[in-house]
Short mmCIF file of C-alpha atoms in Angstrom, two decimals:
data_model
loop_
_atom_site.label_atom_id
_atom_site.label_comp_id
_atom_site.label_asym_id
_atom_site.label_seq_id
_atom_site.Cartn_x
_atom_site.Cartn_y
_atom_site.Cartn_z
CA MET A 1 -4.46 5.93 -23.23
CA SER A 2 -1.56 5.59 -20.80
CA LYS A 3 0.96 8.14 -19.59
CA GLU A 4 4.05 8.17 -17.34
CA ILE A 5 4.87 11.25 -15.27
CA ILE A 6 7.66 12.21 -12.87
CA ILE A 7 6.74 14.82 -10.24
CA LYS A 8 9.40 16.24 -7.94
CA THR A 9 8.62 17.79 -4.56
CA GLU A 10 11.08 19.28 -2.10
CA LYS A 11 11.69 15.91 -0.44
CA THR A 12 10.84 13.24 -3.01
CA THR A 13 10.84 12.47 -6.72
CA ASN A 14 7.74 10.49 -7.67
CA TYR A 15 6.86 8.19 -10.57
CA ILE A 16 3.18 8.06 -11.60
CA TYR A 17 1.54 5.81 -14.20
CA LEU A 18 -1.89 6.87 -15.50
CA GLN A 19 -4.39 4.96 -17.64
CA ASP A 20 -7.34 7.00 -18.90
CA LYS A 21 -10.30 4.74 -19.70
CA GLY A 22 -12.92 7.46 -19.59
CA SER A 23 -14.29 7.15 -16.06
CA PRO A 24 -14.66 10.44 -14.15
CA ILE A 25 -13.12 9.24 -10.87
CA PRO A 26 -9.96 7.12 -11.17
CA ILE A 27 -8.88 4.39 -8.79
CA LEU A 28 -5.45 5.23 -7.40
CA PHE A 29 -3.40 2.22 -6.24
CA LEU A 30 -0.75 2.25 -3.49
CA HIS A 31 1.45 -0.86 -3.31
CA GLY A 32 2.88 -2.52 -0.20
CA PHE A 33 6.44 -2.55 1.13
CA THR A 34 8.95 -3.90 -1.45
CA GLY A 35 6.39 -3.45 -4.26
CA SER A 36 6.07 -0.89 -7.05
CA HIS A 37 3.45 0.33 -9.51
CA HIS A 38 4.07 -2.96 -11.34
CA SER A 39 2.53 -4.80 -8.36
CA TRP A 40 -0.86 -3.86 -9.85
CA ASP A 41 -0.11 -4.80 -13.49
CA GLU A 42 -2.55 -7.73 -13.61
CA VAL A 43 -5.29 -5.64 -12.01
CA LEU A 44 -4.66 -2.68 -14.34
CA GLU A 45 -4.71 -4.93 -17.40
CA LYS A 46 -8.13 -6.39 -16.57
CA ILE A 47 -9.92 -3.43 -15.00
CA LYS A 48 -12.20 -1.28 -17.15
CA VAL A 49 -11.96 2.07 -15.33
CA SER A 50 -9.36 4.85 -15.26
CA THR A 51 -6.45 4.10 -12.95
CA ILE A 52 -3.38 5.69 -11.42
CA SER A 53 -0.54 3.69 -9.87
CA VAL A 54 2.57 5.07 -8.24
CA ASP A 55 5.95 4.01 -6.96
CA LEU A 56 6.01 5.00 -3.30
CA PRO A 57 9.20 6.81 -2.17
CA GLY A 58 12.16 4.44 -1.91
CA HIS A 59 10.57 1.99 -4.37
CA GLY A 60 11.07 1.59 -8.11
CA LYS A 61 11.59 4.94 -9.83
CA SER A 62 10.52 7.07 -6.84
CA ILE A 63 13.26 8.28 -4.52
CA PHE A 64 13.95 10.26 -1.39
CA ASN A 65 15.88 13.29 -2.62
CA ASN A 66 18.11 13.31 0.48
CA LEU A 67 18.60 10.03 2.34
CA ASP A 68 20.06 11.85 5.35
CA LYS A 69 16.94 13.94 6.03
CA ASP A 70 14.06 12.70 8.17
CA TYR A 71 10.89 11.79 6.31
CA SER A 72 7.58 10.88 7.94
CA ILE A 73 4.15 9.56 6.99
CA ASN A 74 2.88 13.14 7.38
CA ASP A 75 5.54 14.31 4.92
CA TRP A 76 4.32 11.72 2.45
CA CYS A 77 0.70 12.88 2.85
CA GLU A 78 1.74 16.44 2.04
CA ASP A 79 3.76 15.28 -0.98
CA PHE A 80 0.92 13.06 -2.21
CA ASN A 81 -1.56 15.92 -1.94
CA LYS A 82 0.80 18.10 -4.00
CA ILE A 83 1.03 15.35 -6.59
CA LEU A 84 -2.76 15.15 -6.93
CA ASP A 85 -2.96 18.94 -7.22
CA SER A 86 -0.24 18.89 -9.91
CA LEU A 87 -2.29 16.33 -11.83
CA LYS A 88 -5.44 18.45 -11.31
CA ILE A 89 -7.19 15.50 -9.69
CA SER A 90 -9.76 16.54 -7.10
CA LYS A 91 -11.37 13.15 -6.31
CA ILE A 92 -10.09 9.57 -6.22
CA ASP A 93 -11.03 6.10 -5.12
CA LEU A 94 -7.93 5.37 -3.03
CA CYS A 95 -6.88 1.71 -2.87
CA GLY A 96 -3.99 0.68 -0.64
CA TYR A 97 -2.45 -2.72 0.03
CA SER A 98 -0.71 -3.46 3.35
CA MET A 99 1.74 -0.57 3.93
CA GLY A 100 0.00 1.33 1.13
CA GLY A 101 -3.27 0.86 2.99
CA ARG A 102 -1.83 2.38 6.15
CA LEU A 103 -0.69 5.41 4.16
CA ALA A 104 -4.13 5.59 2.53
CA ILE A 105 -5.89 5.71 5.92
CA ILE A 106 -3.72 8.59 7.15
CA PHE A 107 -4.07 10.49 3.87
CA ALA A 108 -7.85 10.05 3.90
CA SER A 109 -8.01 11.43 7.45
CA LYS A 110 -6.03 14.53 6.45
CA TYR A 111 -7.62 15.17 3.05
CA PRO A 112 -11.12 13.63 3.22
CA ARG A 113 -12.50 15.89 0.48
CA LYS A 114 -10.22 14.17 -2.03
CA ILE A 115 -11.63 10.71 -1.24
CA ASN A 116 -14.63 9.28 -3.05
CA LYS A 117 -14.03 5.80 -1.64
CA LEU A 118 -11.32 4.16 0.49
CA ILE A 119 -10.35 0.57 -0.40
CA LEU A 120 -8.13 -1.25 2.09
CA GLU A 121 -6.54 -4.59 1.29
CA SER A 122 -4.89 -6.36 4.24
CA SER A 123 -4.23 -3.10 6.08
CA SER A 124 -3.80 -2.09 9.71
CA TYR A 125 -4.88 1.01 11.62
CA GLY A 126 -1.71 1.04 13.76
CA ILE A 127 -0.24 -0.53 16.90
CA GLU A 128 -1.81 0.51 20.20
CA SER A 129 0.64 -1.01 22.70
CA LYS A 130 3.79 1.03 23.36
CA HIS A 131 5.65 -2.20 24.09
CA GLU A 132 4.58 -3.73 20.78
CA LYS A 133 5.48 -0.52 18.96
CA ALA A 134 8.99 -0.64 20.41
CA LYS A 135 9.34 -4.29 19.37
CA ARG A 136 8.17 -3.47 15.86
CA LEU A 137 10.61 -0.57 15.57
CA LYS A 138 13.53 -2.79 16.65
CA LYS A 139 12.47 -5.48 14.18
CA ASP A 140 12.13 -3.02 11.31
CA LEU A 141 15.50 -1.38 12.02
CA ASN A 142 17.12 -4.81 11.97
CA LEU A 143 15.49 -5.42 8.59
CA CYS A 144 16.81 -2.04 7.39
CA ASN A 145 20.33 -3.17 8.27
CA LEU A 146 19.83 -6.45 6.40
CA ILE A 147 18.43 -4.66 3.32
CA GLU A 148 21.53 -2.49 3.08
CA LYS A 149 23.91 -5.34 3.84
CA ASP A 150 22.42 -8.03 1.58
CA LEU A 151 19.23 -7.30 -0.38
CA GLN A 152 19.00 -10.83 -1.77
CA GLN A 153 19.14 -12.35 1.71
CA PHE A 154 16.49 -9.90 2.89
CA VAL A 155 14.16 -10.82 0.00
CA GLN A 156 14.53 -14.52 0.82
CA LYS A 157 13.69 -13.80 4.45
CA TRP A 158 10.75 -11.57 3.48
CA GLU A 159 9.27 -14.17 1.13
CA ASN A 160 9.37 -16.79 3.91
CA ASN A 161 6.86 -14.76 5.93
CA THR A 162 3.83 -16.96 6.63
CA LEU A 163 1.61 -14.27 5.05
CA PHE A 164 3.05 -15.10 1.62
CA LEU A 165 3.56 -18.88 1.76
CA LYS A 166 0.97 -19.94 -0.85
CA GLN A 167 1.46 -17.12 -3.34
CA LYS A 168 3.82 -19.10 -5.56
CA ASP A 169 1.40 -22.03 -5.81
CA ARG A 170 -1.57 -19.82 -6.66
CA ASN A 171 0.10 -17.39 -9.06
CA ALA A 172 3.62 -18.51 -9.95
CA GLU A 173 4.07 -15.89 -12.66
CA GLY A 174 2.92 -13.09 -10.34
CA PHE A 175 5.11 -14.37 -7.52
CA LEU A 176 8.27 -14.48 -9.66
CA LYS A 177 7.53 -11.06 -11.12
CA GLN A 178 7.14 -9.75 -7.57
CA ARG A 179 10.50 -11.25 -6.60
CA LYS A 180 12.15 -9.53 -9.57
CA GLU A 181 10.66 -6.21 -8.43
CA ARG A 182 11.94 -6.68 -4.89
CA LEU A 183 15.46 -7.44 -6.04
CA SER A 184 15.49 -4.42 -8.37
CA HIS A 185 15.18 -1.80 -5.61
CA ASN A 186 17.99 0.46 -4.47
CA PRO A 187 18.87 -0.96 -1.01
CA LYS A 188 19.49 2.41 0.65
CA GLN A 189 16.25 3.84 -0.74
CA LEU A 190 14.25 0.76 0.31
CA SER A 191 15.77 0.85 3.79
CA LYS A 192 14.80 4.52 4.08
CA ALA A 193 11.22 3.63 3.08
CA LEU A 194 10.96 1.03 5.83
CA SER A 195 12.39 3.30 8.50
CA SER A 196 10.10 6.16 7.38
CA PHE A 197 6.87 4.18 6.98
CA SER A 198 7.33 1.62 9.76
CA GLN A 199 4.09 0.77 11.50
CA SER A 200 5.89 1.66 14.73
CA LYS A 201 5.88 5.31 13.59
CA MET A 202 2.19 5.38 12.68
CA ASP A 203 -0.34 6.92 15.05
CA VAL A 204 -3.22 4.60 15.96
CA CYS A 205 -6.07 5.71 13.71
CA ILE A 206 -9.05 3.45 14.46
CA ASP A 207 -10.93 6.57 15.59
CA HIS A 208 -10.64 8.06 12.09
CA PHE A 209 -13.17 5.52 10.85
CA TYR A 210 -15.87 7.10 13.02
CA LYS A 211 -15.45 10.33 11.06
CA PHE A 212 -15.16 9.04 7.50
CA LYS A 213 -18.24 10.05 5.46
CA PHE A 214 -17.23 8.13 2.32
CA PRO A 215 -17.57 4.38 1.70
CA VAL A 216 -14.80 2.15 3.07
CA LEU A 217 -14.23 -1.24 1.46
CA ILE A 218 -12.14 -3.74 3.44
CA ILE A 219 -10.73 -6.79 1.65
CA ASN A 220 -8.93 -9.66 3.38
CA GLY A 221 -7.88 -13.18 2.51
CA SER A 222 -9.47 -15.89 4.66
CA GLU A 223 -6.04 -17.33 5.56
CA ASP A 224 -4.76 -13.99 6.90
CA SER A 225 -6.48 -14.25 10.29
CA LYS A 226 -4.62 -11.27 11.80
CA HIS A 227 -5.91 -8.83 9.20
CA VAL A 228 -9.36 -10.42 9.04
CA LYS A 229 -9.64 -9.56 12.74
CA ILE A 230 -8.48 -6.00 12.06
CA GLY A 231 -11.08 -5.74 9.29
CA VAL A 232 -13.81 -6.82 11.71
CA GLU A 233 -12.62 -4.22 14.23
CA ILE A 234 -12.78 -1.46 11.61
CA LEU A 235 -16.24 -2.64 10.56
CA SER A 236 -17.44 -2.38 14.16
CA VAL A 237 -16.65 1.36 14.37
CA SER A 238 -17.53 2.49 10.84
CA ARG A 239 -21.05 2.96 9.54
CA GLU A 240 -19.60 3.42 6.05
CA ALA A 241 -17.59 0.17 5.89
CA ALA A 242 -18.18 -3.10 4.06
CA HIS A 243 -15.95 -6.11 4.77
CA HIS A 244 -15.24 -8.92 2.30
CA VAL A 245 -13.17 -12.01 3.08
CA VAL A 246 -11.90 -13.86 0.01
CA TYR A 247 -11.84 -17.65 0.45
CA ARG A 248 -8.50 -19.45 0.08
CA ALA A 249 -6.43 -16.30 -0.15
CA GLY A 250 -3.65 -14.99 2.09
CA HIS A 251 -2.31 -11.50 2.68
CA ASN A 252 -2.03 -10.45 -0.98
CA VAL A 253 -5.49 -11.02 -2.42
CA HIS A 254 -4.84 -9.13 -5.66
CA ILE A 255 -2.03 -11.56 -6.57
CA GLU A 256 -3.59 -14.76 -5.24
CA LYS A 257 -7.19 -14.11 -6.36
CA CYS A 258 -6.97 -11.25 -8.84
CA SER A 259 -10.38 -11.80 -10.48
CA ASP A 260 -12.13 -11.89 -7.11
CA PHE A 261 -10.31 -8.73 -6.06
CA ILE A 262 -11.35 -6.86 -9.22
CA ARG A 263 -14.93 -8.05 -8.91
CA LEU A 264 -15.12 -6.67 -5.39
CA ILE A 265 -13.70 -3.23 -6.12
CA ILE A 266 -15.83 -2.83 -9.26
CA PHE A 267 -19.04 -4.28 -7.76
CA GLU A 268 -18.74 -2.05 -4.72
CA LYS A 269 -17.94 0.95 -6.96
#
């Protein structure tokens, strides 16, 4: 049984897609930047447990209610907690990809009692260097300007990132569907999402992994060396973590190697 819900908070209006397959604890999926709940369609179709997928603010059907007001990662955590309370969901397996993984880490640190398991695909714990943070902020603000000026040009630039180079060869249908999603976003909303959730505005949270008492599953593609290294670093400080590197996959494992991705999150469950 599937259900679509819109939940409005003071600062955001949020689209949620639920599939009830009878399992007591659902897996809740958070997509990456430029994605939507549709980013997980192939996973949701094949998986045999209850799931929840959302459009993060500024993506798909979820919006910032006022584009002129500041919105932070902490604001999102508060909104997301309200959403779970509205749905009467007290426990989740929280799975986040890339930007969604960063949000998942911060949420788990603020509301650990709601987390049964944390699943991180190609995610970072933040930027430690002030110089690198400043560089990242400048880069992201330039991308914000490009998004608002010419979304199609931005998408072309985004898809040329080395992290995504082999996606089209490995899953052409998924790649083209992803492109359609990216081009469907409201440019001003998407720009607001990037400026709000930029990694430059995220506190470094490697220390949170010392405190997590729930299992942490880290998934990386073997060709994404940057995030493989980050996964190893998280593993070194967390007694609860397991790290899996999927052979011949890049940044987006759930598109490039969907069956392997599902096998990992279900096996570890």
